[in-house]
CSV table of C-alpha atoms in Angstrom, one decimal:
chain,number,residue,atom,x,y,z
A,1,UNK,CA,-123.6,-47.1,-94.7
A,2,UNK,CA,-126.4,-48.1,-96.2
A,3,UNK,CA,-128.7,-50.5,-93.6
A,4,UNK,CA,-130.7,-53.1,-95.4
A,5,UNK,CA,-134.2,-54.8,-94.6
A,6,UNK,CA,-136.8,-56.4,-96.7
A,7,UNK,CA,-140.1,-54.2,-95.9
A,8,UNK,CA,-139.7,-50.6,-95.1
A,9,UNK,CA,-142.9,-49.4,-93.7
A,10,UNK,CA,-143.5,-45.7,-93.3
A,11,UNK,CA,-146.6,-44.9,-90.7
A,12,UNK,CA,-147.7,-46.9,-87.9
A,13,UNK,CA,-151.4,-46.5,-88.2
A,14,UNK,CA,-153.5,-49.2,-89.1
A,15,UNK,CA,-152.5,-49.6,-92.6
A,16,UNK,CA,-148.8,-50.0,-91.7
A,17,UNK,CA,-149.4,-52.1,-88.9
A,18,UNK,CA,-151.8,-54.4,-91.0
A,19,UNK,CA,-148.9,-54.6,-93.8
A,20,UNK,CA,-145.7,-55.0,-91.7
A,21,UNK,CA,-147.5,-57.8,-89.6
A,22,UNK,CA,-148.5,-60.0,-92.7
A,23,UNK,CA,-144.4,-59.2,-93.9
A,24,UNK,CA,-143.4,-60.0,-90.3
A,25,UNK,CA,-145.1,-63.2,-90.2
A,26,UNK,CA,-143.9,-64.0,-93.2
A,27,UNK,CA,-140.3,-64.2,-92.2
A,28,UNK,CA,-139.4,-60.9,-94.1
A,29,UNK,CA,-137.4,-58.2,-91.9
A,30,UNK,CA,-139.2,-55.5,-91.8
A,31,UNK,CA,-138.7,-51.7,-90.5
A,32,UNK,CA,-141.6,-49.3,-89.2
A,33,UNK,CA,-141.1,-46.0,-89.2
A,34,UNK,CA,-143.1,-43.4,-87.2
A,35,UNK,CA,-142.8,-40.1,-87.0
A,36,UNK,CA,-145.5,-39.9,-83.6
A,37,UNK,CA,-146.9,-42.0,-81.6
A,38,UNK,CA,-147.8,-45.3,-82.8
A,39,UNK,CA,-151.2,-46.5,-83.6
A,40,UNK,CA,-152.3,-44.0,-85.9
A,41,UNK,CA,-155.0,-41.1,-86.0
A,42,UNK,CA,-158.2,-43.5,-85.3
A,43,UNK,CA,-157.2,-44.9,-81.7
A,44,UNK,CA,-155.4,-42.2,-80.5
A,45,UNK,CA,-156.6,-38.7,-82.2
A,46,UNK,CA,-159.5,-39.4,-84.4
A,47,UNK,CA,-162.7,-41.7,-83.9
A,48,UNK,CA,-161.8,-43.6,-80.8
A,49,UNK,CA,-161.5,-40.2,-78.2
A,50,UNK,CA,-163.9,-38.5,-80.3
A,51,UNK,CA,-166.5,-41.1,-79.7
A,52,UNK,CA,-166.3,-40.7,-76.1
A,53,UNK,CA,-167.1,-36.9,-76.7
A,54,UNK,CA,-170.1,-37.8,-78.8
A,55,UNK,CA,-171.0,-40.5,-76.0
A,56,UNK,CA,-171.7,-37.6,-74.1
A,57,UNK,CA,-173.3,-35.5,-76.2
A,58,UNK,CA,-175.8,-38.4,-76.8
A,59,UNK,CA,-176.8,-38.3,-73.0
A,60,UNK,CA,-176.8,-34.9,-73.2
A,61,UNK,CA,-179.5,-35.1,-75.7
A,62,UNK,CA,-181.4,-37.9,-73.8
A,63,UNK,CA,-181.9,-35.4,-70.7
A,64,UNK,CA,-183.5,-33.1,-72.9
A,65,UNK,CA,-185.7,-35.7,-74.3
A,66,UNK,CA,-186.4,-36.8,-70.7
A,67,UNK,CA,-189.9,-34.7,-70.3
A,68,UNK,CA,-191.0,-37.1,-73.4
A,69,UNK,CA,-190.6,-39.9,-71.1
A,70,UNK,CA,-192.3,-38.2,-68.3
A,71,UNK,CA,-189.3,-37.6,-66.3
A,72,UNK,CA,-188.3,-34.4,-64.7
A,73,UNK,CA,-184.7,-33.5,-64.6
A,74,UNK,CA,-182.9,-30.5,-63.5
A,75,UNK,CA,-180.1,-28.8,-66.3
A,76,UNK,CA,-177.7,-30.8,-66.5
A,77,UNK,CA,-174.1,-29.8,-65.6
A,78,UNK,CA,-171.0,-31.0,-68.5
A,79,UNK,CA,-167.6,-31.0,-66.1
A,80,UNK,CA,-165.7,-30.5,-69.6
A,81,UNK,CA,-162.5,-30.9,-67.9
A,82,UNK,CA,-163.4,-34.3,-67.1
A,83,UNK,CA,-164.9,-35.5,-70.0
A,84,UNK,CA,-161.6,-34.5,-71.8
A,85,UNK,CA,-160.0,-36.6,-68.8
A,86,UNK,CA,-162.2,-39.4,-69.4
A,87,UNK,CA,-161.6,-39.2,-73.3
A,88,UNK,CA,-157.9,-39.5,-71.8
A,89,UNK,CA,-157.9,-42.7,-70.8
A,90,UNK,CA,-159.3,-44.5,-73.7
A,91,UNK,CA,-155.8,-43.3,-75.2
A,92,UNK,CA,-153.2,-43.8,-72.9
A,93,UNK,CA,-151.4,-47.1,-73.3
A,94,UNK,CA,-152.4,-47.2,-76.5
A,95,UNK,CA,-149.5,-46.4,-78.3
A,96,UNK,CA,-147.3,-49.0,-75.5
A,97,UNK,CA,-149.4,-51.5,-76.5
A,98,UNK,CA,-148.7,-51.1,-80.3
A,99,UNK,CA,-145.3,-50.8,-79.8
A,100,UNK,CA,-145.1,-54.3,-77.6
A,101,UNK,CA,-147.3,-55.8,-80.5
A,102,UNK,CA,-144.6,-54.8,-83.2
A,103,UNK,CA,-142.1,-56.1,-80.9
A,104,UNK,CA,-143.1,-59.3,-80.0
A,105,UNK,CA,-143.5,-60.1,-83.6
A,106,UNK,CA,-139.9,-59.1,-84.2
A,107,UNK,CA,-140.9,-56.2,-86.3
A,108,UNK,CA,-138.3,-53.0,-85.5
A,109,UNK,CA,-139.5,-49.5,-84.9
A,110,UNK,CA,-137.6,-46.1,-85.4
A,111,UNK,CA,-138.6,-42.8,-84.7
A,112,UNK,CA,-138.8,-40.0,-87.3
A,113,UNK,CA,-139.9,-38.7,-90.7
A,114,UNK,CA,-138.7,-40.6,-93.8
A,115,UNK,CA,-138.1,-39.0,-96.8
A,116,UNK,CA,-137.1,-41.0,-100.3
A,117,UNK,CA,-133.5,-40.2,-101.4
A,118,UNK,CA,-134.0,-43.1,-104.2
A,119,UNK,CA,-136.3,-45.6,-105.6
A,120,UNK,CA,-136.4,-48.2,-102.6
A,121,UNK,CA,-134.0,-46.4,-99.9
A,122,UNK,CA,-135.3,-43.7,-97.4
A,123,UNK,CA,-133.5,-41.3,-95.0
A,124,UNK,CA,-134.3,-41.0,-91.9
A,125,UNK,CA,-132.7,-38.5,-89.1
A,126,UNK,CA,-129.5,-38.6,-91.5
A,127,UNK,CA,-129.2,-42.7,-91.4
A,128,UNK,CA,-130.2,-44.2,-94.8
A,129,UNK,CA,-132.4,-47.0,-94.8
A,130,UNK,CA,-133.0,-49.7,-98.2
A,131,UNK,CA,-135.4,-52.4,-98.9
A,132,UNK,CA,-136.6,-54.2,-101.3
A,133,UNK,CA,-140.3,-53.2,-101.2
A,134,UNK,CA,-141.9,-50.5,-99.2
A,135,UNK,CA,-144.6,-49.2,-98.0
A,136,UNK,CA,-146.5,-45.5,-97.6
A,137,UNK,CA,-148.7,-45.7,-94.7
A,138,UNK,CA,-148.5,-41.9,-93.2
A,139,UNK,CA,-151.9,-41.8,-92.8
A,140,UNK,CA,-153.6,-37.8,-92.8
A,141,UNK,CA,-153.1,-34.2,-91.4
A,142,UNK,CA,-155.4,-31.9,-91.5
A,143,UNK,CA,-156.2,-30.1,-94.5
A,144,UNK,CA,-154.3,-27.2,-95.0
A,145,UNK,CA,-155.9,-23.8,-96.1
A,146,UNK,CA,-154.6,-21.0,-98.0
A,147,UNK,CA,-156.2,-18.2,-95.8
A,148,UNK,CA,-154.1,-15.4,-94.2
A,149,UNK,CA,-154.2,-15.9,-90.5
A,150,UNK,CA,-155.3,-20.2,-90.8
A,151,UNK,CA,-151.9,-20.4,-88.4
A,152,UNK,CA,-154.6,-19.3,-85.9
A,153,UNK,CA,-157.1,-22.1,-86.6
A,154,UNK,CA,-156.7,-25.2,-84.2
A,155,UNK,CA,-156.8,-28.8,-85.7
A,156,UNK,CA,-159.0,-32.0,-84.8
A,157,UNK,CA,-156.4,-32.8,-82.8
A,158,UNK,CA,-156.6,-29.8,-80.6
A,159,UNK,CA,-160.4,-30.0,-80.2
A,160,UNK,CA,-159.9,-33.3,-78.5
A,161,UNK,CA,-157.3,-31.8,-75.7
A,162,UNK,CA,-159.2,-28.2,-75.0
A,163,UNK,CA,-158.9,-27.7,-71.7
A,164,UNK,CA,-161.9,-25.1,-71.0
A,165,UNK,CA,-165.3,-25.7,-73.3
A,166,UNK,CA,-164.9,-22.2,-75.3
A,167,UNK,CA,-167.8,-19.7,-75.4
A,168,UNK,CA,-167.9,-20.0,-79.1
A,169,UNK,CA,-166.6,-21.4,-81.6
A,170,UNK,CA,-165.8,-20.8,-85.8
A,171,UNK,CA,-165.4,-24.0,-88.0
A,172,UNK,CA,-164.3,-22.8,-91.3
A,173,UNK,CA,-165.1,-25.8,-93.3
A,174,UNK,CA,-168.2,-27.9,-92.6
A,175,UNK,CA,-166.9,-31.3,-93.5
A,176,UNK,CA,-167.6,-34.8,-91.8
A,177,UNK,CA,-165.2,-33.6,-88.5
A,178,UNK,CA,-167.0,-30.2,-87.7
A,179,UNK,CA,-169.9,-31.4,-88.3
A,180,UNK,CA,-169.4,-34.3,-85.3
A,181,UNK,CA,-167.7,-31.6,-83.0
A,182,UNK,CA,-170.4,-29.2,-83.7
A,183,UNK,CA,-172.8,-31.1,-82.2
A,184,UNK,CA,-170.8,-32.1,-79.3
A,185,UNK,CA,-169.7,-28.5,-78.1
A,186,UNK,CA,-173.5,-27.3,-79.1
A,187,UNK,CA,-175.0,-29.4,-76.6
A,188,UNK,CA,-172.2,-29.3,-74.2
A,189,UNK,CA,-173.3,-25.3,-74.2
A,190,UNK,CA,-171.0,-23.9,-76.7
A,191,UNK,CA,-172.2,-21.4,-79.2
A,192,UNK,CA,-171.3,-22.8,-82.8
A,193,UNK,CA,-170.7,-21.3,-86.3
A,194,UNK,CA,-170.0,-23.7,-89.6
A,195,UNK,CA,-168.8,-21.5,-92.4
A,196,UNK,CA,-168.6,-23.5,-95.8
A,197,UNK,CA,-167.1,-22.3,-99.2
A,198,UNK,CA,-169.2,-25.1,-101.3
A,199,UNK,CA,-172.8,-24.6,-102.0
A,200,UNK,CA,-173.5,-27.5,-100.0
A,201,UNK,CA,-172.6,-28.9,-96.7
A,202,UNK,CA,-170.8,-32.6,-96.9
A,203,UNK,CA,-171.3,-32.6,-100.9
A,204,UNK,CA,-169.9,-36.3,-100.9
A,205,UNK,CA,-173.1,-37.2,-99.1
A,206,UNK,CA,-177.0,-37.7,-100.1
A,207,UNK,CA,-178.3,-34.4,-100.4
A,208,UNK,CA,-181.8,-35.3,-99.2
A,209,UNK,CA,-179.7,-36.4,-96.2
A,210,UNK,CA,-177.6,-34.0,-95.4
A,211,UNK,CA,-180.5,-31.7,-96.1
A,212,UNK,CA,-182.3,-33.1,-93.1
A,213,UNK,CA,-178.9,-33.1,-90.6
A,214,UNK,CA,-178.1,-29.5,-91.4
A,215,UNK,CA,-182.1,-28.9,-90.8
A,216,UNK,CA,-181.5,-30.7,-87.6
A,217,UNK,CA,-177.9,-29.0,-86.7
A,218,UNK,CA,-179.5,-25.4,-87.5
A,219,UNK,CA,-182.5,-26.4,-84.6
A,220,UNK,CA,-179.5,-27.4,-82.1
A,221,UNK,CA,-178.6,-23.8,-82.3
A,222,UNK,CA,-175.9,-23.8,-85.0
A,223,UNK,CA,-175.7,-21.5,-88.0
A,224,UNK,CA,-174.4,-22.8,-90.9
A,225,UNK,CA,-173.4,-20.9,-94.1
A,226,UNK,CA,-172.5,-22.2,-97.0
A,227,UNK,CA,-170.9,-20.8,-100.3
A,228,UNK,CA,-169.2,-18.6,-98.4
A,229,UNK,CA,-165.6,-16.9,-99.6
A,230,UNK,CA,-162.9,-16.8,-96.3
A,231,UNK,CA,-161.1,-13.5,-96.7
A,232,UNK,CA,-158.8,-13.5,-93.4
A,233,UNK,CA,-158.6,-14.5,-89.7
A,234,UNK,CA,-157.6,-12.2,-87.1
A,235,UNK,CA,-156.9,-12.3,-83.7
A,236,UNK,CA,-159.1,-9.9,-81.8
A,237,UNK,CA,-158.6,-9.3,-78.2
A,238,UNK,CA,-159.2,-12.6,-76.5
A,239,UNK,CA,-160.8,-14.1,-79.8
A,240,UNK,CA,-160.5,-14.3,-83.0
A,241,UNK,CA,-162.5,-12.3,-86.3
A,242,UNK,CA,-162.7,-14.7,-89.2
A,243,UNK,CA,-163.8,-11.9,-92.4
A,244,UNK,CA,-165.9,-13.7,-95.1
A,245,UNK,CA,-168.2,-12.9,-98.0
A,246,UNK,CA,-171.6,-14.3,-98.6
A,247,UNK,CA,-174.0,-13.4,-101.1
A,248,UNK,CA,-171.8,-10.1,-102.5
A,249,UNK,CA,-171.7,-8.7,-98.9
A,250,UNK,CA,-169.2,-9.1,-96.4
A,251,UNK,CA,-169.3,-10.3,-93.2
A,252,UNK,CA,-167.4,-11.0,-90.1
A,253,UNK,CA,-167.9,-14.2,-87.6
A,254,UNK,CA,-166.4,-13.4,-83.7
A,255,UNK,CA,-165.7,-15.9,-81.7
A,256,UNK,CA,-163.4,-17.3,-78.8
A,257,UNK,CA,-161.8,-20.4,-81.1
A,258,UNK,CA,-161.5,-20.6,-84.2
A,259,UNK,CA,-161.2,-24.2,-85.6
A,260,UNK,CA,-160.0,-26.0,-89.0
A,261,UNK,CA,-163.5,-27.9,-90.3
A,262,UNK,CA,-162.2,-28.7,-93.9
A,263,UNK,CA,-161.1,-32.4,-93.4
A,264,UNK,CA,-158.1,-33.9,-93.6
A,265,UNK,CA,-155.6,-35.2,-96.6
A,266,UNK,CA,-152.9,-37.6,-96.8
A,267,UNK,CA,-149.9,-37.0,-95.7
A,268,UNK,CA,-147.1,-36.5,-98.2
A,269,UNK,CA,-145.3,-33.6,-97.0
A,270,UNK,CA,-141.7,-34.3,-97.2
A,271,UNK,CA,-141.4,-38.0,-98.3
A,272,UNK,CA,-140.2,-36.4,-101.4
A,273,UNK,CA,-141.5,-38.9,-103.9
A,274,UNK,CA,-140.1,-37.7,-106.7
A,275,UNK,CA,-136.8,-39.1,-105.0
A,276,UNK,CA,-139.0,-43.0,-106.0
A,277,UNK,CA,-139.6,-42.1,-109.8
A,278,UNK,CA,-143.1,-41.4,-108.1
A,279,UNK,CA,-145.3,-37.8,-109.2
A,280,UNK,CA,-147.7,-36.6,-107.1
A,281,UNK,CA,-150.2,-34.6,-109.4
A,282,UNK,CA,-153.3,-32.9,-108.6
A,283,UNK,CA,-152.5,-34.6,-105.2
A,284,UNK,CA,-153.2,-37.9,-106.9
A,285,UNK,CA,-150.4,-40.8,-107.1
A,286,UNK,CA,-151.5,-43.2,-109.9
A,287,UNK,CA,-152.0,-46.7,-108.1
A,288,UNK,CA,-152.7,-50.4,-109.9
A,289,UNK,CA,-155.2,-52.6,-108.8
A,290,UNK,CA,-152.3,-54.2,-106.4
A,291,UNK,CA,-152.1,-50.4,-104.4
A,292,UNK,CA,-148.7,-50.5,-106.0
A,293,UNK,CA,-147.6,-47.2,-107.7
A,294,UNK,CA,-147.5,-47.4,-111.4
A,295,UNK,CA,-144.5,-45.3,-111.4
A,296,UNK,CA,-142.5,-47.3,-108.9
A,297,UNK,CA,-143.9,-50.9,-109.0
A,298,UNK,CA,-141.9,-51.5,-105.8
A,299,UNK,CA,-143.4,-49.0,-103.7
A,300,UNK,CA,-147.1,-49.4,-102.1
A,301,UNK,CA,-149.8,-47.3,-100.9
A,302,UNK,CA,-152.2,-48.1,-98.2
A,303,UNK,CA,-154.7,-46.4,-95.8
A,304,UNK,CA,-155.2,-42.2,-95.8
A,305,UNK,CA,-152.0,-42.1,-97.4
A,306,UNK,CA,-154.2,-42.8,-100.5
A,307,UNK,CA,-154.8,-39.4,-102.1
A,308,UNK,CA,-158.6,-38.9,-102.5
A,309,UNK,CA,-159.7,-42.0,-101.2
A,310,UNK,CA,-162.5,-42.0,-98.2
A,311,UNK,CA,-160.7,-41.9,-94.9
A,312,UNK,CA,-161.9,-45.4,-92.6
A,313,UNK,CA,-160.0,-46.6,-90.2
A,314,UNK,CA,-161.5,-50.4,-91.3
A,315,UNK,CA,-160.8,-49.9,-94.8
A,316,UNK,CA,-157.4,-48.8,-94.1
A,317,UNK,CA,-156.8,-51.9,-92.4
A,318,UNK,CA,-158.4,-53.9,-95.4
A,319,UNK,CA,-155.8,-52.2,-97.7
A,320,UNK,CA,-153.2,-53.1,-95.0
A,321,UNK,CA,-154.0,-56.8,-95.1
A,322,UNK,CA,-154.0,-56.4,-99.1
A,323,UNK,CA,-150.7,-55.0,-99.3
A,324,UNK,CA,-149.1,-57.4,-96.9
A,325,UNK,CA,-150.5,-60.5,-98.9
A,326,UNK,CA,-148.9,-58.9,-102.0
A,327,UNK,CA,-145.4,-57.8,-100.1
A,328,UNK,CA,-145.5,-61.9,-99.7
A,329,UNK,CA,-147.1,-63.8,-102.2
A,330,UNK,CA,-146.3,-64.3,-106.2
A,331,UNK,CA,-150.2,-64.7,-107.0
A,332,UNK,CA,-151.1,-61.0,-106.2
A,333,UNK,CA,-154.1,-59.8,-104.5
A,334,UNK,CA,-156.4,-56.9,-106.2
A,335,UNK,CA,-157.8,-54.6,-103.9
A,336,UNK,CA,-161.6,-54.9,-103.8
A,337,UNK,CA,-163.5,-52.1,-102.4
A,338,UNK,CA,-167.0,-52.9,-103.0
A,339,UNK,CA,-169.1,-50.8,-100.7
A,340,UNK,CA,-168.7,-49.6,-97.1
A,341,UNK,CA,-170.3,-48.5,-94.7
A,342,UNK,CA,-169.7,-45.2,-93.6
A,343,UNK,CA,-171.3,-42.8,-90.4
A,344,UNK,CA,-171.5,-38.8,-89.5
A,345,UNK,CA,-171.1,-39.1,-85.9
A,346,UNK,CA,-173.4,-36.6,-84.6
A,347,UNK,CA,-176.4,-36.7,-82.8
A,348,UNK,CA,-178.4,-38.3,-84.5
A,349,UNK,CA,-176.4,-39.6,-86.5
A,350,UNK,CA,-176.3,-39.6,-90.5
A,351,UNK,CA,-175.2,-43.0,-92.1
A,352,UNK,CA,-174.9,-44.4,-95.7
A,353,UNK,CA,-173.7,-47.3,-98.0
A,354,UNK,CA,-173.6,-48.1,-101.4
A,355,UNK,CA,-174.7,-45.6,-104.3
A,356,UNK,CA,-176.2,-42.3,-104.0
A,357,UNK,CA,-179.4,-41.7,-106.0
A,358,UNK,CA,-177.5,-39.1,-107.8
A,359,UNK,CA,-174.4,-41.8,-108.7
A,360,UNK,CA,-176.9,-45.0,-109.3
A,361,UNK,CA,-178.3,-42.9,-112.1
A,362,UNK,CA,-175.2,-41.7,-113.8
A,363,UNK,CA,-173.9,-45.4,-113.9
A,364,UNK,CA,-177.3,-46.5,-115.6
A,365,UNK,CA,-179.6,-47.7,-112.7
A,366,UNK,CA,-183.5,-48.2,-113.3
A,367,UNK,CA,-184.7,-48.0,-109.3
A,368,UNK,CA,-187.2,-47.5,-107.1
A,369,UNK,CA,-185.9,-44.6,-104.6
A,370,UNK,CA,-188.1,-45.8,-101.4
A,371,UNK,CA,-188.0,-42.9,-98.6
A,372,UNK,CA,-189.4,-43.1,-95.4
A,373,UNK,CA,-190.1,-39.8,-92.5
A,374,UNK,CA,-190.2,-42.5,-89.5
A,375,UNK,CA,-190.7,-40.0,-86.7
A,376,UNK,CA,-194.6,-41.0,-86.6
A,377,UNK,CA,-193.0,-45.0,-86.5
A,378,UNK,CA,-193.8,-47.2,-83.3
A,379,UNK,CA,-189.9,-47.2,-82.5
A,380,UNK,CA,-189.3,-44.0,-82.7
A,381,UNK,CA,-192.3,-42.6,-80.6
A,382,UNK,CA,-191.2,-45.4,-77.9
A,383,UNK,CA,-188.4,-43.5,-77.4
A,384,UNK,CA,-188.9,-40.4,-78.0
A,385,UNK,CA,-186.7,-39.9,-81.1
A,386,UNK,CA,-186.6,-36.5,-83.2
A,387,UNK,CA,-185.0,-37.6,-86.2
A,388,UNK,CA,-186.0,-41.0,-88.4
A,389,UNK,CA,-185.4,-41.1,-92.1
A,390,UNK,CA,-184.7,-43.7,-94.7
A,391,UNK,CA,-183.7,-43.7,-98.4
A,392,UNK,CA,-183.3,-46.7,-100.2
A,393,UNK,CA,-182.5,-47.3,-103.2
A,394,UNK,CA,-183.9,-50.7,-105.0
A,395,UNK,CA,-183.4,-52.1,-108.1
A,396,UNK,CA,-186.2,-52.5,-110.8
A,397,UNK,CA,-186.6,-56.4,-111.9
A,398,UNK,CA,-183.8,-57.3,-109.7
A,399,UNK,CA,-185.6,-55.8,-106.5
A,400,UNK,CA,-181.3,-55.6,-105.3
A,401,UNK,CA,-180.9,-52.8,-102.8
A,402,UNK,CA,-178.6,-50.6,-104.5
A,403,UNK,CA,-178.1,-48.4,-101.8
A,404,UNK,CA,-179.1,-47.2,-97.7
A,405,UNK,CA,-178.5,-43.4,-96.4
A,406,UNK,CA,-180.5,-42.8,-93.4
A,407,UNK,CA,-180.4,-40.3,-90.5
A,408,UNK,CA,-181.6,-40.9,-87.0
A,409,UNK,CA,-180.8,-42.4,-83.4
A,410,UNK,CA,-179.1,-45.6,-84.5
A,411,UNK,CA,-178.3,-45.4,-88.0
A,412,UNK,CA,-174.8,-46.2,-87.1
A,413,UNK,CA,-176.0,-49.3,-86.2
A,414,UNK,CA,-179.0,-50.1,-88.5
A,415,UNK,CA,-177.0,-49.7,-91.6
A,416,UNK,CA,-175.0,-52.8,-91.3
A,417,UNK,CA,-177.8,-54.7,-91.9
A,418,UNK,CA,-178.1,-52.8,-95.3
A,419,UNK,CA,-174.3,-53.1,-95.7
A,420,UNK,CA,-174.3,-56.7,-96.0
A,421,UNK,CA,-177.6,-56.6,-98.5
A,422,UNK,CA,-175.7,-54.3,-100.8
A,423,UNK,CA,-172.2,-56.4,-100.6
A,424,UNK,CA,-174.4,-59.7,-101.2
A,425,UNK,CA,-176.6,-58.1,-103.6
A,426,UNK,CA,-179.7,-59.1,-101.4
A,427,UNK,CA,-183.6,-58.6,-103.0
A,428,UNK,CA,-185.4,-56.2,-100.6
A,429,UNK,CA,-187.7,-58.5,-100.7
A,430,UNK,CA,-184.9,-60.8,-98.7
A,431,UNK,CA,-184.7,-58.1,-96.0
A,432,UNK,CA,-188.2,-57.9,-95.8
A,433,UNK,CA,-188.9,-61.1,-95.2
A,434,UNK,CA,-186.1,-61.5,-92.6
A,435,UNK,CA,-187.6,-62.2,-88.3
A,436,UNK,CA,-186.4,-59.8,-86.8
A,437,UNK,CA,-186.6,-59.1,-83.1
A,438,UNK,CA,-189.2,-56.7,-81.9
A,439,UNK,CA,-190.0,-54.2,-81.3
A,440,UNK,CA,-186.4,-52.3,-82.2
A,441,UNK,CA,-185.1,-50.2,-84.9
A,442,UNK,CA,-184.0,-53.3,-87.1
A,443,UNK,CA,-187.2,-54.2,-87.4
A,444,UNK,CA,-188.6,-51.1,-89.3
A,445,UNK,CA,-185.6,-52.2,-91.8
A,446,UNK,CA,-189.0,-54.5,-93.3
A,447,UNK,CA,-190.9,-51.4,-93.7
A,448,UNK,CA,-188.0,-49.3,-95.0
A,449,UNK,CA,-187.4,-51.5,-98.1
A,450,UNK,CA,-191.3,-51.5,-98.6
């Protein structure tokens, strides 16, 4: 027996929830399915609990700034175990209150992995599931590596439950994810290793940028290496032995966790997709502009289930809201990306939107690249900052910013402003002339563009 809905929705994240709502509210019965929790990696094991780790690691670095400000403090003492109990709370409920949210909107839940047995009918625990249109939503997983002894390397999702903060620690990988926990456990007391097989760390990124947070990261204590090659990890006594190559010679990094730093993919495994007339190839599926698979017209993508698409929990609820409009609506709905804003969450922090220098040029740009070493600037003295850079990138003739990617206290925040200039296609000039309050860190964004 076949049961029979009009949405199927596989994942419960942000994407799915965004998608079944619009279906839901639309009249269409729809079915969720979720193989964990509900709510997704972001709220309940990716930037929501993390956050509250970096919050930390932010005061952390205030108290040793303190002097600066003339203040004399004692060393300060991290109760990890608490902090992970603190972190604790921002999740719990969570997924209750997801669940109650589907419900009272009459959308259905059930528990456990689908897997296509045809073009638009599922299986799931043995009971077979059809609908007209549905949805792949499964969010990510970590990445997996093809290293002999990776079984031994813990996930994001570990670092956020350790119980005890470890002596040391091995990221191999030094993507967006090690990079943030780096910097937590470093100032929490931790001693930190980031082992990268690329020539560069976070490659995706503005090299002058990530230049100067891997300058920054290296002063905190933590040694990076980069084009390394990973031969094997090995348990060793009450640690572990990760064996590497660098430069011809080999090499061996010790430490009392090892972690998985290489970021994290969508999650395919076992929807067998072939099973929907759908090919996954080069861990790409071949989308239209509706996020509906070319393959299998009838079947849509939406959030980190994306292959290759940049992982934000905001964006997947944009495509969410996209693909619900287009489950319920003849007039379909392109997805349109433009640019977004996007943070490393370390400490300081490295944010970005819009092109790279290195992409503007490739697509034919003439600009003024405007770059900034703020540390000397009024704001940052006032409070004692060690890190303030700007690059901006500005249009010739047009004088539209093109592009932001700065690194400092507050570029988290400061980048909006530059977000909404490059999505409106704002003259510096615009910015420039803008009243801002003062004196803050929006303010120097007049100086920046100049």
């Amino acid at each position: 027996m076949i049961a029979e809905h009009d949405v199927l929705v596989l994942g419960a994240g942000n994407a799915g929830i965004a998608a079944a709502g619009a279906a839901a509210a639309a009249g269409q019965r729809v079915l969720v399915v979720e193989a964990r929790d509900v709510g997704g990696v972001c709220p309940l094991r990716g930037c929501v609990p993390k956050k509250v780790l970096v919050a930390a690691a932010q005061v952390l670095d205030a108290i040793a700034r303190a002097g600066t400000h003339r203040i004399a403090v004692g060393a300060p003492v991290l109760d990890w175990p608490g902090l992970i109990e603190r972190e604790r709370t921002f999740v719990e409920g969570v997924p209750e209150q997801f669940e109650k949210s589907l419900a009272d909107r009459g959308i259905a839940l059930l528990r456990g992995r689908a897997r296509f047995t045809g073009r638009r009918e599922v299986s799931v625990a043995g009971e077979r599931h059809a609908a007209g249109k549905i949805v792949v939503a499964t969010g990510s997983t970590p990445r997996s590596l093809p290293i002999p002894g990776a079984e031994h390397l813990v996930t994001s999702d570990a670092l956020l439950e350790l119980p005890a903060l470890p002596e040391s620690i091995t990221f191999v990988g030094a993507g967006v994810i090690a990079f943030e926990f780096a910097h937590v456990l470093a100032r929490a007391g931790s001693r930190v290793t980031l082992l990268e097989v690329a020539p560069r760390v976070l490659p995706t990124l503005d090299p002058d940028a990530t230049d100067r947070l891997a300058a920054l990261t290296r002063e905190l204590g933590v040694r990076i290496e980069t084009s390394v090659a990973i031969d094997g990890i090995e348990r060793r006594g009450d640690g572990y032995a990760i064996r590497y190559r660098s430069g011809g010679a080999s090499a061996v990094a010790r430490s009392e966790c090892a972690a998985n730093g290489a970021g994290r993919v969508a999650d395919l495994a076992g929807l067998d997709l072939a099973a929907a007339g759908i090919t996954l190839e080069g861990g790409r599926v071949e989308l239209d502009a509706y996020l509906r698979s070319v393959e299998n017209p009838d079947v849509f993508f939406a959030g980190d289930a994306i292959p290759g698409r940049p992982q934000l929990s905001p964006l997947a609820t944009y495509e969410g809201r996209v693909v619900g409009h287009n489950l319920t609506h003849d007039a379909l709905e392109p997805a349109r990306y433009g640019h977004q804003p996007a943070a490393v969450y370390t400490v300081p922090a490295l944010a970005t939107v819009g092109w790279s220098e290195a992409a503007a040029r490739e697509a034919g740009f003439d600009f003024d690249v405007r770059t900034h070493d703020m540390t000397g600037w009024r704001s940052a003295r006032t409070h004692g900052e060690t890190a303030a850079w700007a690059k901006v990138l500005v249009e010739k003739g047009s004088g539209r910013i093109l592009g932001a990617h700065l690194v400092g206290h507050g570029a988290e925040e400061t980048i909006h402003a530059f977000a909404i200039a490059v999505e409106k296609g704002m003259p510096a000039s615009e910015l420039a002339e803008r009243v801002y309050a003062y004196p803050t860190f929006h303010a120097d964004i007049k100086y920046m563009v100049s």
